[in-house]
Coordinates of C-alpha atoms in Angstrom, one line a residue:
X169 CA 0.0 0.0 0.0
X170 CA 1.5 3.6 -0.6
X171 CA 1.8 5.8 2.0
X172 CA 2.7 9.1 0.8
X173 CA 3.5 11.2 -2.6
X174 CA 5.0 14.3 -2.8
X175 CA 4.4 16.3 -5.5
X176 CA 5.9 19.9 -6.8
X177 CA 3.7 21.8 -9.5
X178 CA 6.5 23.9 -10.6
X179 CA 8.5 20.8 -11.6
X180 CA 5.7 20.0 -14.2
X181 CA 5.2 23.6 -15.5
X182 CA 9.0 23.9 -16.1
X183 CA 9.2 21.4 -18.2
X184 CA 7.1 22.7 -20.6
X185 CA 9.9 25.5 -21.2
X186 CA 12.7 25.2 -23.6
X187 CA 16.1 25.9 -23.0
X188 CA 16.3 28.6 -24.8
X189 CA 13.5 30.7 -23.5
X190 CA 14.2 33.4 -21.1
X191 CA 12.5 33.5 -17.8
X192 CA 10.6 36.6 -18.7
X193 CA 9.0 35.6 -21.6
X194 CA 7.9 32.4 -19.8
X195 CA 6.2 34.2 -16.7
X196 CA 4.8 36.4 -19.4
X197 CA 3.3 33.4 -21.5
X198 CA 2.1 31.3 -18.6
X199 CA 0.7 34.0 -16.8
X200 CA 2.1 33.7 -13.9
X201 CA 0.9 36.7 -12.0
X202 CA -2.9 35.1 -12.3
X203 CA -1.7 32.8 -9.3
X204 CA -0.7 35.5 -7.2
X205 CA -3.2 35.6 -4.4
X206 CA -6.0 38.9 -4.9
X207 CA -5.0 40.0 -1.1
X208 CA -1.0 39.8 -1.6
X209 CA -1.3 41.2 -5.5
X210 CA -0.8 45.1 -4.9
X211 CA 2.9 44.4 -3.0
X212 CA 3.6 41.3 -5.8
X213 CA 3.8 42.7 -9.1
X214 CA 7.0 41.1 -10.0
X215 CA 6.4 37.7 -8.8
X216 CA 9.6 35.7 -9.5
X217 CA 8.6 32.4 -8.3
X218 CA 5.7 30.5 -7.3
X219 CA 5.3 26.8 -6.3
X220 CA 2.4 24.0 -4.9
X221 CA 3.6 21.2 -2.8
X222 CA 1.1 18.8 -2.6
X223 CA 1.6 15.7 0.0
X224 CA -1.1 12.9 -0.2
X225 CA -1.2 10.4 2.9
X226 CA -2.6 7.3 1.2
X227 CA -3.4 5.7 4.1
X228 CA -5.5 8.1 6.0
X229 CA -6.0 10.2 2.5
X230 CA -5.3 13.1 4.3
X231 CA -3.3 16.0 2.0
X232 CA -1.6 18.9 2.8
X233 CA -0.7 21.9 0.2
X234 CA 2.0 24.2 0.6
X235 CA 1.7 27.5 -2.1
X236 CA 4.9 29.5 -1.5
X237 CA 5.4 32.9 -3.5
X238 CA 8.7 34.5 -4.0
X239 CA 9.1 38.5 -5.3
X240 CA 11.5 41.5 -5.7
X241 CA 10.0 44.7 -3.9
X242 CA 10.9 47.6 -6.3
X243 CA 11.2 49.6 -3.2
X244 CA 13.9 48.3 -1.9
X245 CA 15.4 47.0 -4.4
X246 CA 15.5 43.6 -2.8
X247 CA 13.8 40.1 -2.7
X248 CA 10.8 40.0 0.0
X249 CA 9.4 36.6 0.1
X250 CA 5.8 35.4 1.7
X251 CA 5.3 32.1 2.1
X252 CA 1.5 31.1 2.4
X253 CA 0.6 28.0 4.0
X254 CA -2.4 26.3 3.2
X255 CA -3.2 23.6 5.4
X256 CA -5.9 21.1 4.3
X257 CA -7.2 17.6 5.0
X258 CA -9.9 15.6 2.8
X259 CA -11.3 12.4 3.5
X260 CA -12.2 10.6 0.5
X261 CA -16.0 9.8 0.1
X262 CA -17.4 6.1 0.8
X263 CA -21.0 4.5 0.8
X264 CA -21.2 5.4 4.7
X265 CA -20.7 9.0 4.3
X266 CA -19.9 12.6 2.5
X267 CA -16.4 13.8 2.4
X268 CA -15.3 15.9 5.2
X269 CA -12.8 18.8 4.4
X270 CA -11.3 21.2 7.5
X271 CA -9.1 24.4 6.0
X272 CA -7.3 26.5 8.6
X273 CA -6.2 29.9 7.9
X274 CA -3.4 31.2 5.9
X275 CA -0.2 32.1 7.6
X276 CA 2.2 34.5 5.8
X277 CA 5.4 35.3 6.8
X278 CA 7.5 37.9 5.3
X279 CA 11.5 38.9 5.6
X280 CA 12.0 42.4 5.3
X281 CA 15.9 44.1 5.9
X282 CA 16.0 46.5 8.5
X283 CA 18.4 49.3 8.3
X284 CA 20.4 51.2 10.9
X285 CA 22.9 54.0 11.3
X286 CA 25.9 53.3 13.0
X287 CA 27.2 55.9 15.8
X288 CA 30.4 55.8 17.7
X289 CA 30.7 54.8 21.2
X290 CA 32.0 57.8 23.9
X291 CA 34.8 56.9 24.6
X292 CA 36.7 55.4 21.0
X293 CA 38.9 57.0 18.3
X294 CA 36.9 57.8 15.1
X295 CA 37.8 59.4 11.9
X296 CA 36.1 62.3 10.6
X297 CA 35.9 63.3 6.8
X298 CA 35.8 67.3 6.1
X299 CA 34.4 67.7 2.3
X300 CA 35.1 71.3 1.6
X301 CA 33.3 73.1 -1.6
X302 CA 35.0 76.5 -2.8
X303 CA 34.8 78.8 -5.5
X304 CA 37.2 78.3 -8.3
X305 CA 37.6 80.6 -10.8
X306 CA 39.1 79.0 -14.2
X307 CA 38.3 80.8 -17.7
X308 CA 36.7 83.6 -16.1
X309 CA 33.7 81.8 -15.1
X310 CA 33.8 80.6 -11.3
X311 CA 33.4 76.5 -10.7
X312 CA 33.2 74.2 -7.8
X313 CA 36.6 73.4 -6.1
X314 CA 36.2 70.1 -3.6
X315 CA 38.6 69.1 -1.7
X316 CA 38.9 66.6 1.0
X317 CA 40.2 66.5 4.9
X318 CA 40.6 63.9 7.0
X319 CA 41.7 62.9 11.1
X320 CA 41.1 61.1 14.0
X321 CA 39.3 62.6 17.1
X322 CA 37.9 61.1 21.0
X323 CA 34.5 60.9 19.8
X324 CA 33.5 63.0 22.9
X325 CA 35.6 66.1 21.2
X326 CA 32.8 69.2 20.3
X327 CA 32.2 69.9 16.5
X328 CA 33.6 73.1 16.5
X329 CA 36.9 72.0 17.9
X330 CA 36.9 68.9 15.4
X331 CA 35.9 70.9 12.0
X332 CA 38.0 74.1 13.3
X333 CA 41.1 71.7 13.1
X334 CA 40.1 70.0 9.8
X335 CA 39.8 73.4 7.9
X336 CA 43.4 74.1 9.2
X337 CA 44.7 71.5 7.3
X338 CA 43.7 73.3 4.1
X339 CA 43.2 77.2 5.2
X340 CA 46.7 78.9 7.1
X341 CA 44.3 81.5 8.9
X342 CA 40.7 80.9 9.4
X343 CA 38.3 81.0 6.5
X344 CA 35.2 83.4 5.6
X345 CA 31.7 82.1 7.0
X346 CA 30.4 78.8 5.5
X347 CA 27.6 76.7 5.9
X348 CA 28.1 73.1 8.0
X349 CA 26.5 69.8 7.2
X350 CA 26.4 66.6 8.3
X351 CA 26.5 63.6 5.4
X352 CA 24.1 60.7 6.7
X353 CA 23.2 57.3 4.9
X354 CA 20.4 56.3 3.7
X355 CA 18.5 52.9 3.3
X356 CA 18.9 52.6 0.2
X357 CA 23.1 53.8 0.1
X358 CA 22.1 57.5 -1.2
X359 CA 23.5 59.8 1.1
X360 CA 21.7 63.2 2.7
X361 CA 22.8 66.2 3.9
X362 CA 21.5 67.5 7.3
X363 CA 22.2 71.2 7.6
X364 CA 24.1 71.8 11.0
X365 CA 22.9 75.8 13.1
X366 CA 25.9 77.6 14.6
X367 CA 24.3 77.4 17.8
X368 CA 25.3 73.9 17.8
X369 CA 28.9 73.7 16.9
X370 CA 29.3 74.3 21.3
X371 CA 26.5 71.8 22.5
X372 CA 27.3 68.8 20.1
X373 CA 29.9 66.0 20.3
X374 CA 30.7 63.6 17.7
X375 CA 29.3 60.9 19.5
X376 CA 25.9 62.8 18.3
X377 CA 26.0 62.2 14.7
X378 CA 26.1 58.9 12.5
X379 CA 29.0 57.9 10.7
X380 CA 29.4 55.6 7.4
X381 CA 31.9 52.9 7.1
X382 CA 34.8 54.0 9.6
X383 CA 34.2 57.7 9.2
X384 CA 31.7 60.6 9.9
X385 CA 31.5 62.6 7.5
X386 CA 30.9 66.8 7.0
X387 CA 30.4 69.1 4.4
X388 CA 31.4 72.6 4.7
X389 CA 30.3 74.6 2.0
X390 CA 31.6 77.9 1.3
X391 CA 30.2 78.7 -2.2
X392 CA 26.1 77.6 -1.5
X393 CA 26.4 75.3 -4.0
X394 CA 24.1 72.5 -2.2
X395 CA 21.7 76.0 -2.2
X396 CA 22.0 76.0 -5.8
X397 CA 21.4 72.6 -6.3
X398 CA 24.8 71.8 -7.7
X399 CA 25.8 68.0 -8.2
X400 CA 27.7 67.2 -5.3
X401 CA 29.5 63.8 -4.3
X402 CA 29.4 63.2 -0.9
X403 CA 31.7 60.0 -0.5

């Protein structure tokens, strides 16, 4: 007597493709967002694989389905997959009886990436990047000059202090006013700029902003070119 088959739809429908078809064309021509569940089909519109596990228990003909759905979210870029279970268990029909059928409810489970900025401890060494924007004047037309300074501070050391030392590595005497900035990451690896008030340069530490890779990172701007909108790269 058998006692139990397993069975995977997805094994049958891929045979049906030839080698030389491209994945795309075969979603497209099998219409493979028509299985994508009505509830989950606003957040699935690129659906990249979708699959039926059947297992039939001879013996007790009892079967269970498993429909699992796997898709790339535009939004983050990334694959997001839901897995919906679908529990079910028949009992065949005899001369003593109607089938009986008991469904329980659909579990979905989703992995989504979380995101974090990184800050430094208070009491640990971290580098700090100074971008620095000027005015460059080249064919009698003025142009953005960036340069780039770099050291080490006690992540407890003010901002003043820190980006007062960091412009003396370019500048022998102090320069004219500029405008401050802080560079943070973003989710999705862009970077934004988060303008920094003069009333702050006394109050806030290091330790109070973010930092990417192994450095936080400034902007000092001198010519308001992130006012203008100028294209500006931040790394």
């Amino acid at each position: 007597m058998e006692s139990m088959e397993d069975f995977k739809s997805n094994d049958t429908v891929q045979s049906t493709r030839s080698d030389d078809s491209s994945d795309e064309e075969f979603m497209s021509k099998m219409g493979i967002t028509n299985l994508v569940p009505s509830f989950v089909r606003d957040m699935c519109t690129k659906p990249q694989n979708i699959e039926l596990r059947v297992c039939y228990d001879a013996p007790t003909h009892q079967s269970t389905y498993t429909y699992s759905i796997t898709w790339e979210d535009d939004s983050e870029g990334k694959e997001k997959k839901i897995l919906e279970e679908i529990k079910k268990t028949s009992y065949g029909k005899n001369s003593f009886g109607k089938g009986v059928s008991d469904e329980t409810d659909c579990i979905l489970k989703s992995s989504k990436s979380s995101f974090k900025l990184i800050f430094p401890s208070k009491n640990e060494i971290i580098g700090v990047k100074l971008i620095i924007l000027e005015t460059m004047q080249f064919d009698g037309s003025q142009h953005l000059s960036r340069n780039v300074a770099e050291l080490e501070f006690q992540s407890t050391t003010k901002i003043k202090k820190a980006i007062s030392a960091l412009l003396f590595q370019k500048f022998n005497k102090f320069p004219p006013p500029g405008l401050l900035y802080h560079v943070e990451l973003q989710p999705n690896m862009k970077r934004k700029i988060l303008r920094i008030r003069s009333k702050e340069y006394d109050s806030m530490a290091l330790f109070d902003f973010s930092q990417i890779a192994e450095y936080i990172v400034f902007l000092m701007d001198f010519g308001g070119f992130v006012k203008d909108g100028s294209e500006i790269n931040y790394s």
